Short mmCIF file of C-alpha atoms and ligand atoms in Angstrom, two decimals:
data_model
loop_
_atom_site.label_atom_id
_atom_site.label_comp_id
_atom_site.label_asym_id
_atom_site.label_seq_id
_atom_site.Cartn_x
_atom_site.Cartn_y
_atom_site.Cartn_z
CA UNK A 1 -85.22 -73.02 -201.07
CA UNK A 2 -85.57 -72.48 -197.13
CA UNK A 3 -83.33 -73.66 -194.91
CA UNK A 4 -83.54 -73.79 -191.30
CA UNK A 5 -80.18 -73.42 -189.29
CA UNK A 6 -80.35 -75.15 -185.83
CA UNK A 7 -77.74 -75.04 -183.04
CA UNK A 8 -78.53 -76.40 -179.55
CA UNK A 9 -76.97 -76.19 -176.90
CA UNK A 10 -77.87 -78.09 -173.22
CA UNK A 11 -80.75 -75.85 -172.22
CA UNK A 12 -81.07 -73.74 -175.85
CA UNK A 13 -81.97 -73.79 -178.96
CA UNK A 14 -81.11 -71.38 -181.54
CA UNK A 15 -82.60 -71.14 -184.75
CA UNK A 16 -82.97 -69.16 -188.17
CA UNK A 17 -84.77 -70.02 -191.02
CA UNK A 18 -83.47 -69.03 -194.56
CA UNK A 19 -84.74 -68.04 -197.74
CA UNK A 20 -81.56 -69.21 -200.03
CA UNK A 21 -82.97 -67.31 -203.15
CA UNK A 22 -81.10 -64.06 -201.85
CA UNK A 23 -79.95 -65.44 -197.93
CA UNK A 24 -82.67 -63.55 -196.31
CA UNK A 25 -83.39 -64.17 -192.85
CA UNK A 26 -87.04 -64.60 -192.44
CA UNK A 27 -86.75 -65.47 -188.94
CA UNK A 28 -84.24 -65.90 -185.98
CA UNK A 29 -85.08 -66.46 -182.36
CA UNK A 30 -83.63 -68.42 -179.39
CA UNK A 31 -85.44 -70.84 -176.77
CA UNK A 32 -84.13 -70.64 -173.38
CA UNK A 33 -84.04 -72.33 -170.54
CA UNK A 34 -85.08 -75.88 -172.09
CA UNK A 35 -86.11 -78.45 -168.92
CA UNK A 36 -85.86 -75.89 -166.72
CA UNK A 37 -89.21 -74.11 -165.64
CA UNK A 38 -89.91 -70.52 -166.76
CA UNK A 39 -89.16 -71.82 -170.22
CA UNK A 40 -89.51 -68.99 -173.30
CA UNK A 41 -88.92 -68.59 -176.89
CA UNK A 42 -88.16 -65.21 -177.67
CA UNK A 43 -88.41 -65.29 -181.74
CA UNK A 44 -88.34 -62.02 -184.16
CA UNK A 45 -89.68 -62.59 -187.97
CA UNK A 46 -88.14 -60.86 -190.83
CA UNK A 47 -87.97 -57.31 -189.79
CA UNK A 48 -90.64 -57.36 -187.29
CA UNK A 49 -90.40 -56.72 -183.61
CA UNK A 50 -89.05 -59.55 -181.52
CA UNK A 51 -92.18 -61.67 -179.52
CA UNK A 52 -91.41 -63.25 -176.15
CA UNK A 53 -93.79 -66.64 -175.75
CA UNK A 54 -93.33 -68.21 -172.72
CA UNK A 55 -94.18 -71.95 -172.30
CA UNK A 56 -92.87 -74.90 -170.57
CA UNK A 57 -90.44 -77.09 -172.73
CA UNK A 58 -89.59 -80.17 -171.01
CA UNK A 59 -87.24 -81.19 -173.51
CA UNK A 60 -85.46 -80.47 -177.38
CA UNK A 61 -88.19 -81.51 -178.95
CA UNK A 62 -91.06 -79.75 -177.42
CA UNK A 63 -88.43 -76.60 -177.98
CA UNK A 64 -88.69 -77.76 -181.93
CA UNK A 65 -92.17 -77.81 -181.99
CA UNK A 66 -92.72 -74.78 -180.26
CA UNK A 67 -90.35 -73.28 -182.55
CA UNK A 68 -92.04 -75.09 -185.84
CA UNK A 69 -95.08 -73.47 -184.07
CA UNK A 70 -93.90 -69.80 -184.08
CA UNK A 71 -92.64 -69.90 -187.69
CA UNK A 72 -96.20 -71.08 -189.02
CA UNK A 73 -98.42 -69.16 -186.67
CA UNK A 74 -100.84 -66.56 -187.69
CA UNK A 75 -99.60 -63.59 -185.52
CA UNK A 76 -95.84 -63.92 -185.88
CA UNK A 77 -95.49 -66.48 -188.21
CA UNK A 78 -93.30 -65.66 -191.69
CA UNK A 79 -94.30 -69.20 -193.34
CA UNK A 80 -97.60 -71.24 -194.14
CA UNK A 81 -97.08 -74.86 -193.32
CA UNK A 82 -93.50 -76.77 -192.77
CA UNK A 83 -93.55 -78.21 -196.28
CA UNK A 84 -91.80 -74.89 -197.09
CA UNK A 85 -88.70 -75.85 -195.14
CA UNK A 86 -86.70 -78.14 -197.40
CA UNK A 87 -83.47 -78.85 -195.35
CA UNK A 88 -82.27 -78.22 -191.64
CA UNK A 89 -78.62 -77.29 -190.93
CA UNK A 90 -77.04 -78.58 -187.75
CA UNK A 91 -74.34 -76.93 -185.89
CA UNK A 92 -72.37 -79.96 -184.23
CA UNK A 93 -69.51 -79.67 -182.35
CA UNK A 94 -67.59 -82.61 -182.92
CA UNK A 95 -66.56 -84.16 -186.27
CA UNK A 96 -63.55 -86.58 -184.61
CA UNK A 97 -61.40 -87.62 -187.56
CA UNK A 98 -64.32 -89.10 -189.69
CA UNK A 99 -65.67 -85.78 -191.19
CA UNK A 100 -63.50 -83.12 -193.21
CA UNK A 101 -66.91 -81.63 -194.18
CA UNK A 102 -70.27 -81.33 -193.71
CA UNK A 103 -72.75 -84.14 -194.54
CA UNK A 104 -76.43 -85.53 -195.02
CA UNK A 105 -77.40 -87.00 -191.66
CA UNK A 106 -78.51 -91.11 -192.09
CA UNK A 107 -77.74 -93.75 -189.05
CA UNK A 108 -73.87 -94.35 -189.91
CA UNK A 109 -73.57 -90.33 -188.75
CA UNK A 110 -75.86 -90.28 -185.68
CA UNK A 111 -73.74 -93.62 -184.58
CA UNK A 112 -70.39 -91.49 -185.00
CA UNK A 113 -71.83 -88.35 -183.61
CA UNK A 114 -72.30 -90.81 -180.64
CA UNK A 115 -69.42 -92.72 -180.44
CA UNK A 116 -67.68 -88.68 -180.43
CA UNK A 117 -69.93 -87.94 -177.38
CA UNK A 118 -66.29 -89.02 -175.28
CA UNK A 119 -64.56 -86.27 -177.24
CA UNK A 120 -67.38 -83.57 -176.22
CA UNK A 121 -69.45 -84.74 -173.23
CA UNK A 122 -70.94 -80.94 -173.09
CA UNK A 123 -71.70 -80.44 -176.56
CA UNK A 124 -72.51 -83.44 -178.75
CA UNK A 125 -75.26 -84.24 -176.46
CA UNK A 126 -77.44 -81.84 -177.10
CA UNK A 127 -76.48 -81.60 -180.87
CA UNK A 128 -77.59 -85.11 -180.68
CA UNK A 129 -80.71 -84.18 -179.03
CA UNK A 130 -81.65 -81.23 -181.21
CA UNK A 131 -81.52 -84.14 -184.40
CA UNK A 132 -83.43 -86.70 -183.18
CA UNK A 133 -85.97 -83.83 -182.53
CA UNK A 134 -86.50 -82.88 -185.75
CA UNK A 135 -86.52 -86.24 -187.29
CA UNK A 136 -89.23 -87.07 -185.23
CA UNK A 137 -91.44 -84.09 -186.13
CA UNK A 138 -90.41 -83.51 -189.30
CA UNK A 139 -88.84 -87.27 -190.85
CA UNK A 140 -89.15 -86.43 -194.72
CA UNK A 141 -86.74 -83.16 -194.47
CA UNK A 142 -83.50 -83.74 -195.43
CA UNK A 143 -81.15 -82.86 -192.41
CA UNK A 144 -77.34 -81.88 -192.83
CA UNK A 145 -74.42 -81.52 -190.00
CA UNK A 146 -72.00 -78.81 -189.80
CA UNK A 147 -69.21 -79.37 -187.64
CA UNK A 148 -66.74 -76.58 -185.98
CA UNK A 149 -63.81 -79.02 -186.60
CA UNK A 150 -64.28 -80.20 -189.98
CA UNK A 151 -62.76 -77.17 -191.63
CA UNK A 152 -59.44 -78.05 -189.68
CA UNK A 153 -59.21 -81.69 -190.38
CA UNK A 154 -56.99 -80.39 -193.30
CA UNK A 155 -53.74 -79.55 -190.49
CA UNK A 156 -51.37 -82.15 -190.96
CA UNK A 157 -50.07 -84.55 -188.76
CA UNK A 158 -47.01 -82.30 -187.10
CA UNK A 159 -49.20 -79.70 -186.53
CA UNK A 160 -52.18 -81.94 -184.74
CA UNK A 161 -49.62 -84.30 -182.59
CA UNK A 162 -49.12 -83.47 -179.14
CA UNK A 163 -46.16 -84.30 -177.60
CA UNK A 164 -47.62 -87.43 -175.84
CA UNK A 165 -47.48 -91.14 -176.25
CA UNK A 166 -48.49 -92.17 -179.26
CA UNK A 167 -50.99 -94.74 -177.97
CA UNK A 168 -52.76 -92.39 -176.30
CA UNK A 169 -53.47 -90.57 -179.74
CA UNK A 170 -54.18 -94.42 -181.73
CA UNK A 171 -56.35 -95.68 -178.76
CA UNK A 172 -57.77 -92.55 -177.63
CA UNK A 173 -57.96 -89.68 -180.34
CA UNK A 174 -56.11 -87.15 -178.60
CA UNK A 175 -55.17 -84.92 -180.93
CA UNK A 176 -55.52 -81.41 -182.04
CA UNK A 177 -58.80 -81.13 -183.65
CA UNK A 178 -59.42 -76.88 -183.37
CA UNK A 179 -62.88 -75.45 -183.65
CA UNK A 180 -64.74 -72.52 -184.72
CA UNK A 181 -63.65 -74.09 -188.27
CA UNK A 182 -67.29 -72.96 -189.30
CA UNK A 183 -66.28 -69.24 -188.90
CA UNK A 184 -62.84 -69.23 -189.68
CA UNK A 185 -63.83 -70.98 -193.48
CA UNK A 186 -66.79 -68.15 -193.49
CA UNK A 187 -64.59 -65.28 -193.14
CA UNK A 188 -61.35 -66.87 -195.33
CA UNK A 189 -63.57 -67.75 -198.50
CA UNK A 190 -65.31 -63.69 -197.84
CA UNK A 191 -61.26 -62.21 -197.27
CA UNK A 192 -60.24 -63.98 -200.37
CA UNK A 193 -63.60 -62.30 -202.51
CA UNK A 194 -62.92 -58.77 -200.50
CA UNK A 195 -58.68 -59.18 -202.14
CA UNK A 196 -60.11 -60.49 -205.54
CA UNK A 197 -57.59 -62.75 -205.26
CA UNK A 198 -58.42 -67.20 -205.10
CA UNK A 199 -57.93 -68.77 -202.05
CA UNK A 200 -55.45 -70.84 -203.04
CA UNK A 201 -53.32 -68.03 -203.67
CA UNK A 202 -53.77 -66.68 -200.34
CA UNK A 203 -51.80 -67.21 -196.63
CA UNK A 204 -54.51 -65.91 -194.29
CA UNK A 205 -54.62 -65.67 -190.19
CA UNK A 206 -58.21 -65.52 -188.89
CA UNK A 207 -58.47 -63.91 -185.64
CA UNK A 208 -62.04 -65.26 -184.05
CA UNK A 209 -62.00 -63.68 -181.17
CA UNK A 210 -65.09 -63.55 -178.95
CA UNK A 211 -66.36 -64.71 -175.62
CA UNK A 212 -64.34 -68.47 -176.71
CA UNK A 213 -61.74 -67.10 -179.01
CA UNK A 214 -58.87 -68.89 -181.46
CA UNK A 215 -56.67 -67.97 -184.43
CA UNK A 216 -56.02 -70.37 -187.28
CA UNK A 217 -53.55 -70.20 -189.95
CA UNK A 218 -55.60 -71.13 -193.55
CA UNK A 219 -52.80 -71.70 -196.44
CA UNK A 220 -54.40 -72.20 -199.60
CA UNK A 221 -57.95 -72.26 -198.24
CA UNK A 222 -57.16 -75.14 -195.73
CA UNK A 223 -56.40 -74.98 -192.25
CA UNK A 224 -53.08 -75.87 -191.26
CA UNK A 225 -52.67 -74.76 -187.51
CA UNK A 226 -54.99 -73.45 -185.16
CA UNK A 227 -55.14 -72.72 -181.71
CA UNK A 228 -57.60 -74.33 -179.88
CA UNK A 229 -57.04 -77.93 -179.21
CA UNK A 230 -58.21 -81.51 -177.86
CA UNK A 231 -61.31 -79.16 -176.83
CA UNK A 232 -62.03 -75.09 -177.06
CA UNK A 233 -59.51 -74.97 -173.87
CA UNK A 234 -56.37 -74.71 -175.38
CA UNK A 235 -54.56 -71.88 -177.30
CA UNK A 236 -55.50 -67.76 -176.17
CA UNK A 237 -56.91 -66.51 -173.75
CA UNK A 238 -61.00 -66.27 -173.56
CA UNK A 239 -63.71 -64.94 -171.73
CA UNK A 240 -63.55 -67.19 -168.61
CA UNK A 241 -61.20 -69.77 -170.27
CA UNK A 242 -57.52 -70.39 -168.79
CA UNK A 243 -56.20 -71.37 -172.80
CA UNK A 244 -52.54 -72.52 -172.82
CA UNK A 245 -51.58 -73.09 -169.19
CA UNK A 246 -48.22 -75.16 -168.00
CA UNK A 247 -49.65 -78.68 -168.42
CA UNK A 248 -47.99 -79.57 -164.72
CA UNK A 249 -50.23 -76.87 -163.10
CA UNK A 250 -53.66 -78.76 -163.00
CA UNK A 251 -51.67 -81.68 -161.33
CA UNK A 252 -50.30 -79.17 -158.85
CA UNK A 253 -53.22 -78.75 -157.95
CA UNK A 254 -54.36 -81.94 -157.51
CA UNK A 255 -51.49 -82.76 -155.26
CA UNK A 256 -51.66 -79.55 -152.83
CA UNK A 257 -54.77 -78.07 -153.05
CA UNK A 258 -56.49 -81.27 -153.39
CA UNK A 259 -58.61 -80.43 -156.27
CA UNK A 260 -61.18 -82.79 -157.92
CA UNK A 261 -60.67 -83.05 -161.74
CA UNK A 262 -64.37 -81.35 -161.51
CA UNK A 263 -63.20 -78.43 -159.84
CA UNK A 264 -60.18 -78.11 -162.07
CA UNK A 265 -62.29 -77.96 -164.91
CA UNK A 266 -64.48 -75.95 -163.65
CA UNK A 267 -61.65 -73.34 -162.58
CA UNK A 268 -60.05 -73.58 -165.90
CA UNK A 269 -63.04 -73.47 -168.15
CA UNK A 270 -64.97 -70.83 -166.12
CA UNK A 271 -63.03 -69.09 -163.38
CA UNK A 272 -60.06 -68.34 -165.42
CA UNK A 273 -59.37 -66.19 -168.49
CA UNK A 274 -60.40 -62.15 -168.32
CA UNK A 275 -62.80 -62.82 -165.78
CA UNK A 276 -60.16 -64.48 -163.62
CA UNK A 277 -56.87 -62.19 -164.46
CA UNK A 278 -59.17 -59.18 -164.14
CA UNK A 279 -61.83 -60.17 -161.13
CA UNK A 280 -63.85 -57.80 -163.29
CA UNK A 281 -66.06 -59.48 -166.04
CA UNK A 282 -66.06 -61.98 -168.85
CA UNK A 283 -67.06 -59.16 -170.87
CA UNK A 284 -64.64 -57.52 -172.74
CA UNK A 285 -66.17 -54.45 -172.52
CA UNK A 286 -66.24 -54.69 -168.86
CA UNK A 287 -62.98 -55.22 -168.83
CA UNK A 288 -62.31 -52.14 -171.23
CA UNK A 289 -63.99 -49.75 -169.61
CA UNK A 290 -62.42 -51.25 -165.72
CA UNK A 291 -58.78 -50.77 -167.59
CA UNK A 292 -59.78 -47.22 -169.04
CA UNK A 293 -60.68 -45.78 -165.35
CA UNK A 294 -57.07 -47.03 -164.36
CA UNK A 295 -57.82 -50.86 -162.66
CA UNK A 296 -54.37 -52.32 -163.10
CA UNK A 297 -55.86 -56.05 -162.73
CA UNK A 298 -57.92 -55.22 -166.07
CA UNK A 299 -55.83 -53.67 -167.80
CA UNK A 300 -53.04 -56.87 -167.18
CA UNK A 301 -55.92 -58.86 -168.43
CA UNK A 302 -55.87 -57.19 -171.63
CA UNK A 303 -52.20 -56.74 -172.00
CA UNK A 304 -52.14 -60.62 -171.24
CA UNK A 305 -54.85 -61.39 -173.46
CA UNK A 306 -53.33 -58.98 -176.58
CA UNK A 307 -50.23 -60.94 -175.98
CA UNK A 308 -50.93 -64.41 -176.47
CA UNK A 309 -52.90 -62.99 -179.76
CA UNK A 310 -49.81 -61.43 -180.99
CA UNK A 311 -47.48 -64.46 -180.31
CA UNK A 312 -50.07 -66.86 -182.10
CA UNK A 313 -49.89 -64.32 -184.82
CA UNK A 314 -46.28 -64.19 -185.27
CA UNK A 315 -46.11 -68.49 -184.72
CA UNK A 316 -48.58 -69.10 -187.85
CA UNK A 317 -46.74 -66.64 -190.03
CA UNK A 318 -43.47 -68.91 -189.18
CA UNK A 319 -45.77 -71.60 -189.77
CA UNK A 320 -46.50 -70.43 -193.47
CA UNK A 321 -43.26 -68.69 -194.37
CA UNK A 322 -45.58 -64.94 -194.54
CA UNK A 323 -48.55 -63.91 -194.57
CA UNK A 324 -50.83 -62.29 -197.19
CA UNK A 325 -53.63 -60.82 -194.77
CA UNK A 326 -54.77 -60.69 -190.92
CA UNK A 327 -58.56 -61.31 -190.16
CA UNK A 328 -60.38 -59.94 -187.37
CA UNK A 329 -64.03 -61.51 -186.74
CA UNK A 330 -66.26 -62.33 -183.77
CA UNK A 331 -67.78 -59.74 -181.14
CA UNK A 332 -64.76 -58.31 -180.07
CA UNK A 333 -63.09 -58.92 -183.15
CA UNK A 334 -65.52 -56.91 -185.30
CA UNK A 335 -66.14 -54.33 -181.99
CA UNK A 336 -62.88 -53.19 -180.67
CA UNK A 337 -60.47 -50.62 -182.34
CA UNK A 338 -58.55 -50.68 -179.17
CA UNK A 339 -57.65 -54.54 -179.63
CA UNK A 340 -57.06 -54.48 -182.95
CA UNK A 341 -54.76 -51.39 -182.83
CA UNK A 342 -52.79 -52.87 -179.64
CA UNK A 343 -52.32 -56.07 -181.78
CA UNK A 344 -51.33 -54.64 -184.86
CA UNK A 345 -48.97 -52.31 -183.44
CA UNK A 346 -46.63 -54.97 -182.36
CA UNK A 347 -46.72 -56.89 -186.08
CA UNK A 348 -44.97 -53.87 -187.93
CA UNK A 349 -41.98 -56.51 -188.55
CA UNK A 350 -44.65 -58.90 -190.68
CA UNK A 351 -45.65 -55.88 -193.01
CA UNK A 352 -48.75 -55.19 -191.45
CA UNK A 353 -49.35 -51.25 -191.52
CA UNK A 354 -52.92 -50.50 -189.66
CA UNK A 355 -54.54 -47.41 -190.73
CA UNK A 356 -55.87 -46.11 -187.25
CA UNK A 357 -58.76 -43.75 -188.88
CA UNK A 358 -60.01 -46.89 -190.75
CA UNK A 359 -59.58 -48.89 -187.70
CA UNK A 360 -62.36 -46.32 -185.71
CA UNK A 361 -65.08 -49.06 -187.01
CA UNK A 362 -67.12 -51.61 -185.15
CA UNK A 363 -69.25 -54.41 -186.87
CA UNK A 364 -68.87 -53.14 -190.57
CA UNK A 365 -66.57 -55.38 -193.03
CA UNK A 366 -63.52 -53.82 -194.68
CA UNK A 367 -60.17 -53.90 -195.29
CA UNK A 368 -58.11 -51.01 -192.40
CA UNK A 369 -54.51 -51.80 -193.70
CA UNK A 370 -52.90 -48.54 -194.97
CA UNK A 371 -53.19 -48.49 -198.53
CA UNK A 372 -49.53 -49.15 -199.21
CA UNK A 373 -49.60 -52.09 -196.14
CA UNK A 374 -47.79 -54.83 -197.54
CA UNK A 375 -50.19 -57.23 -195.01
CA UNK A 376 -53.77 -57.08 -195.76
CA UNK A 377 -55.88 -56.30 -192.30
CA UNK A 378 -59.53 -57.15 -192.81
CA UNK A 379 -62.58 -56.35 -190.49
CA UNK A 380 -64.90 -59.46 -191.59
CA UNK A 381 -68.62 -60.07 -189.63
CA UNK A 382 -68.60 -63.78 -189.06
CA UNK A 383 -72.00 -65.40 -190.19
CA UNK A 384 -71.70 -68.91 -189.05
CA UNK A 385 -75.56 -69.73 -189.40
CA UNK A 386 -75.20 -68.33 -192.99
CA UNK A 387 -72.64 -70.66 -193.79
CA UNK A 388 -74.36 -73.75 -192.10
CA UNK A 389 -77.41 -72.97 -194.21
CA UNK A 390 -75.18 -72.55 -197.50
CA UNK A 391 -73.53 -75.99 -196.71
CA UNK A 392 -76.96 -77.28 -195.94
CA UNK A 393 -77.99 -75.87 -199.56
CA UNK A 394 -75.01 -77.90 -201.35
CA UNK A 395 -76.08 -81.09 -199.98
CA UNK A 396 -79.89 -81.15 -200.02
CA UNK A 397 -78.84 -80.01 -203.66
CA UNK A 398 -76.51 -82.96 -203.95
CA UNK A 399 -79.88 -85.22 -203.58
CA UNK A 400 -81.74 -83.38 -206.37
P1 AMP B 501 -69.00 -63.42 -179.20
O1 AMP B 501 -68.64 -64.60 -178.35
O2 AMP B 501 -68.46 -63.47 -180.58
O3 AMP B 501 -70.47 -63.08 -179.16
O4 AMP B 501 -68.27 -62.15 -178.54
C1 AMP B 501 -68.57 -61.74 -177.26
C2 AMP B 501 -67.48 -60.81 -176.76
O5 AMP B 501 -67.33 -59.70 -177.65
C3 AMP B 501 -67.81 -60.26 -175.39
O6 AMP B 501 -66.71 -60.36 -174.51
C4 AMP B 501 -68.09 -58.81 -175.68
O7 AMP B 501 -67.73 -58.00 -174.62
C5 AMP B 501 -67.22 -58.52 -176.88
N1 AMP B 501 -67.75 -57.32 -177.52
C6 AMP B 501 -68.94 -57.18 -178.13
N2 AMP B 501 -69.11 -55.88 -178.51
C7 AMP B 501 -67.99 -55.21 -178.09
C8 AMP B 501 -67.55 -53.85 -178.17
N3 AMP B 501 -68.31 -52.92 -178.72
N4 AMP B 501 -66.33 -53.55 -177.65
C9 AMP B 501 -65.57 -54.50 -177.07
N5 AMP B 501 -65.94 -55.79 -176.96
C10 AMP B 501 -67.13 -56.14 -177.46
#
């Protein structure tokens, strides 16, 4: 069975086509700048070398096609027609309430997705877009959504309810929904084969921290806290993200700075975080290597960012009574010793015991807990497209 994973965002489109018999990549590739001129698809087959093919695409679905095009062509193709590809995997944002899991896409769905488009006005969209693409090129392949909050529609109502009127969440969904719920189930179900122990048996923390970063705290192979919110805003702090800020401070601004809600979201969703403690770079390893050559304002960035991790740490063990084992995934996750040494170092008191020669690793799974660590610290590579295209499998095996 192939599968091809598909996750678009305003002005890209990423892609990767599967072979499920043994999860083989045959291809991966990216189009870029999508509407805007000086479009290109850079797109590497199997092993081969990447190819850069650059062509105008006006919209999603000349980005499909061109994409469609690639995968079948002579020189760089890795497939002969697109009968081969029995299913396509969508990344989606936003799930709302109505989906706890992923699901075959058919009218009632694309009329949520839309009606969620309020919930996430930058993403959804081109989700949205990236659908109705392939169901107009290719109408008889079964097509499946995978949304980053369904794995967290498990968290139960005290954890979820903000500290609002109650209206607001009835008439208006406000709520804690979380996302990244695509990675943190990936590297749970992988921690709980790595322990040889069942999930259900398992309290876990998953630490995704990247450019947009959030922990969750999975009990029994559900979600039942996690830091990111309403939207990816809330909870640590990211790349160029503000997360948890004093919700009186964007009215403050408002009132003497005379703000526009545009410009506050712009400052808080792109001006902030890292970037905006440090003045450096988004880029963690910007940011590293500022704080290494002695800039103060980086290295507070870090201490500030390490910080927040640690408290969320120590707030979903309370959460779960203990836990059982820490996960660290995403690009800095995986990447940086430093991080995951400055975090563990302040959760002796939980049990966790990090062995700092097994830490010296970047981007290669296993467990770095000393081998008498009563707390479990795993390095686990996230491999969200891999799990889209396994869900994906499941339900265009469901129609069988
Ligand atoms: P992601 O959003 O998961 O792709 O992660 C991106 C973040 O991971 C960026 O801030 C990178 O700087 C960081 N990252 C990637 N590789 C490394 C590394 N070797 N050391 C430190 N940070 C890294």
């Amino acid at each position: 069975m192939k599968i091809l994973v598909i996750n678009c965002g305003s002005s890209s489109l990423k892609y990767q086509l599967f072979d499920m018999e043994d999860e083989n990549v045959l291809a991966a590739g990216i189009a870029e700048r999508i509407g805007i001129e000086r479009s290109l698809l850079k797109h590497t087959p199997g092993r081969g070398e990447r190819v850069t093919l650059e062509k105008d695409m006006a919209n999603h679905k000349e980005a499909i096609a061109m994409v469609l095009e690639a995968l079948t062509s002579e020189e760089h193709g890795v497939i002969n027609s697109f009968d081969e590809i029995d299913a396509i995997g969508h990344r989606v944002v936003h799930g709302g309430e109505e989906f706890s899991g992923s699901v075959l896409i058919d009218q009632p769905v694309m009329d949520a997705l839309k009606r969620f488009i309020a919930l996430a006005p930058l993403h959804n969209p081109p989700n949205i877009m990236g659908i109705e693409a392939c169901q107009d090129i290719l109408p008889s392949v079964t097509q499946a959504g995978v949304f980053d909050t369904a794995f967290h529609q498990t968290m139960p109502a005290r954890a979820y309810t903000y500290g609002l009127p109650y209206d607001l969440y009835k008439k208006h969904s406000i709520r804690r929904y979380g996302f990244h719920g695509t990675s943190h189930k990936f590297v749970a179900k992988r921690a709980s084969q790595m322990l040889g122990k069942p999930l259900e048996e398992l309290k876990l923390v998953t630490c995704h921290l990247g450019n947009g970063a959030s922990i969750a705290a999975v009990d029994a192979g559900c979600s039942v806290d996690t830091s990111m919110g309403f939207t990816p805003l809330e909870g640590l702090i990211m790349g160029t993200r503000s997360g948890d800020i004093d919700p009186a401070i964007p009215v403050f601004l408002m009132d003497k700075l005379n703000m526009s809600s545009s410009e506050i979201n712009d400052l808080l969703n792109k001006q902030s975080g890292v970037a905006g403690i440090s003045g450096v770079s988004s880029d963690f390893r910007d940011v590293e290597d500022a704080a290494a050559r002695g800039d103060k304002r980086a290295q507070l960035a870090l201490d500030a960012f390490y910080y927040r991790v640690i408290k969320y740490i120590g707030a979903y063990s309370a959460a779960m009574n203990g836990i059982d084992a820490l996960i660290f995934t995403a690009g800095l996750g995986e990447n940086s010793p430093e991080m995951r040494e400055a975090v563990c170092d302040s959760l002796t008191y939980l049990g966790v015991q990090l062995d700092k020669d097994k830490n010296k690793v970047r981007g290669k799974e296993g467990d770095l807990a000393m081998a008498d660590s009563p707390v479990r610290v795993l390095l686990v590579p996230t491999n969200e497209e891999l799990m889209i295209a396994r869900e994906t499998k499941e339900i265009a095996l469901g129609l069988s």
